[in-house]
CSV table of C-alpha atoms in Angstrom, one decimal:
chain,number,residue,atom,x,y,z
A,11,MET,CA,-21.2,-20.8,0.6
A,12,THR,CA,-17.5,-20.3,1.2
A,13,THR,CA,-16.5,-17.5,3.6
A,14,LEU,CA,-13.3,-15.7,2.6
A,15,THR,CA,-10.9,-14.1,5.1
A,16,ARG,CA,-10.0,-10.6,4.1
A,17,CYS,CA,-6.4,-9.6,4.3
A,18,ARG,CA,-5.2,-6.1,3.3
A,19,ILE,CA,-1.5,-6.1,2.3
A,20,ALA,CA,0.4,-2.9,1.5
A,21,SER,CA,3.6,-2.0,-0.3
A,22,ASP,CA,5.2,1.0,-1.8
A,23,ALA,CA,4.1,1.9,-5.3
A,24,ASP,CA,7.4,1.6,-7.3
A,25,HIS,CA,7.9,-1.2,-9.8
A,26,LEU,CA,10.0,-3.5,-7.7
A,27,SER,CA,7.6,-3.2,-4.7
A,28,LYS,CA,4.6,-4.0,-6.9
A,29,LEU,CA,6.4,-7.1,-8.1
A,30,GLU,CA,7.2,-8.2,-4.6
A,31,LEU,CA,3.6,-7.5,-3.4
A,32,GLU,CA,2.2,-9.6,-6.3
A,33,GLU,CA,4.6,-12.5,-5.5
A,34,VAL,CA,3.7,-12.5,-1.8
A,35,SER,CA,0.0,-12.3,-2.7
A,36,ARG,CA,0.3,-15.2,-5.2
A,37,GLN,CA,2.1,-17.4,-2.6
A,38,LEU,CA,-0.5,-16.6,0.1
A,39,ARG,CA,-3.4,-17.4,-2.3
A,40,GLU,CA,-1.7,-20.8,-3.1
A,41,LEU,CA,-1.4,-21.6,0.6
A,42,SER,CA,-4.9,-20.4,1.6
A,43,PRO,CA,-7.5,-20.3,-1.2
A,44,LYS,CA,-10.0,-18.9,1.4
A,45,LEU,CA,-8.0,-15.7,1.7
A,46,ALA,CA,-9.3,-12.6,-0.1
A,47,ILE,CA,-6.3,-10.4,-0.6
A,48,GLU,CA,-6.6,-6.7,-1.1
A,49,GLU,CA,-3.4,-5.2,-2.4
A,50,ILE,CA,-2.8,-1.6,-1.3
A,51,LEU,CA,-0.1,0.6,-3.0
A,52,ALA,CA,1.1,3.6,-1.1
A,53,ASP,CA,0.0,6.9,-2.5
A,54,GLU,CA,-1.3,5.3,-5.8
A,55,GLY,CA,-3.7,7.6,-7.4
A,56,LYS,CA,-2.9,10.5,-5.1
A,57,PRO,CA,-1.3,13.7,-6.5
A,58,SER,CA,2.3,14.2,-5.3
A,59,ALA,CA,2.8,17.0,-2.9
A,60,ASN,CA,5.9,19.2,-3.1
A,61,GLY,CA,8.7,17.5,-1.2
A,62,ALA,CA,7.1,14.1,-1.4
A,63,SER,CA,9.6,11.5,-0.5
A,64,ALA,CA,10.9,9.0,-3.1
A,65,PRO,CA,9.7,5.4,-3.1
A,66,ASN,CA,11.3,3.2,-0.4
A,67,SER,CA,12.9,6.3,1.3
A,68,PRO,CA,13.2,6.0,5.1
A,69,SER,CA,10.3,8.5,5.6
A,70,ARG,CA,7.9,6.6,3.3
A,71,ILE,CA,8.8,3.2,4.9
A,72,ALA,CA,8.2,4.9,8.3
A,73,ARG,CA,4.8,6.1,7.1
A,74,LEU,CA,3.9,2.7,5.8
A,75,MET,CA,4.9,1.1,9.2
A,76,ALA,CA,2.8,3.7,11.0
A,77,GLY,CA,-0.1,2.7,8.8
A,78,LEU,CA,0.4,-0.9,9.8
A,79,LEU,CA,0.5,0.1,13.4
A,80,GLU,CA,-2.7,2.1,12.9
A,81,GLN,CA,-4.4,-0.9,11.3
A,82,GLU,CA,-4.9,0.7,7.9
A,83,PHE,CA,-3.8,-2.7,6.6
A,84,ASP,CA,-2.9,-6.1,7.9
A,85,ALA,CA,0.6,-6.7,6.5
A,86,LEU,CA,3.3,-4.8,4.8
A,87,VAL,CA,5.6,-6.1,2.0
A,88,VAL,CA,9.0,-4.3,2.2
A,89,ASN,CA,12.3,-5.2,0.6
A,90,ALA,CA,14.6,-6.2,3.5
A,91,ALA,CA,17.2,-3.7,2.2
A,92,TYR,CA,14.8,-0.8,3.1
A,93,LEU,CA,14.0,-1.9,6.6
A,94,PRO,CA,15.4,0.1,9.5
A,95,SER,CA,17.9,-1.6,11.7
A,96,ARG,CA,15.3,-1.4,14.5
A,97,LEU,CA,11.6,-2.0,13.9
A,98,PRO,CA,9.1,0.2,15.7
A,99,ALA,CA,7.6,-1.3,18.9
A,100,GLY,CA,4.7,-3.6,18.0
A,101,LEU,CA,6.1,-4.7,14.6
A,102,THR,CA,7.9,-7.9,13.7
A,103,ILE,CA,9.1,-9.6,10.5
A,104,GLY,CA,6.5,-12.2,9.8
A,105,ALA,CA,8.2,-13.9,6.8
A,106,ILE,CA,11.1,-13.7,4.4
A,107,THR,CA,10.6,-14.9,0.9
A,108,ASP,CA,13.1,-16.5,-1.4
A,109,ARG,CA,15.2,-14.2,-3.5
C-alpha cells in the first residue's frame, strides 16, 4: 500500500489564479507521485458579502497569507505581480515558475 503525503494548496478563485494553481499542482504531481494535492480556491462556493474585495486585491491576498500563517493550507499560489513588497513575518517565496 502506497502512503500519500497530503498537501493543501490555495489560490484566489479568479480564472488566471485557477490556471496558475492547476499548473503548479501538475508540476508537483510530476515531481512527486506520492503527493496528494488538495486545491483550495478562496471563497469558492461562499456567497459574496457586501463590500467583498475583488480577486487578487491587496486585502484578499493579505487574507490568503493570513490563512497560510494559520495553517489553513500548506502553500499558496499567487501571481508575483500581486505580492506585497514585504511578506509577512513567517512567509517566504518557495518557488517561482516559468512564465
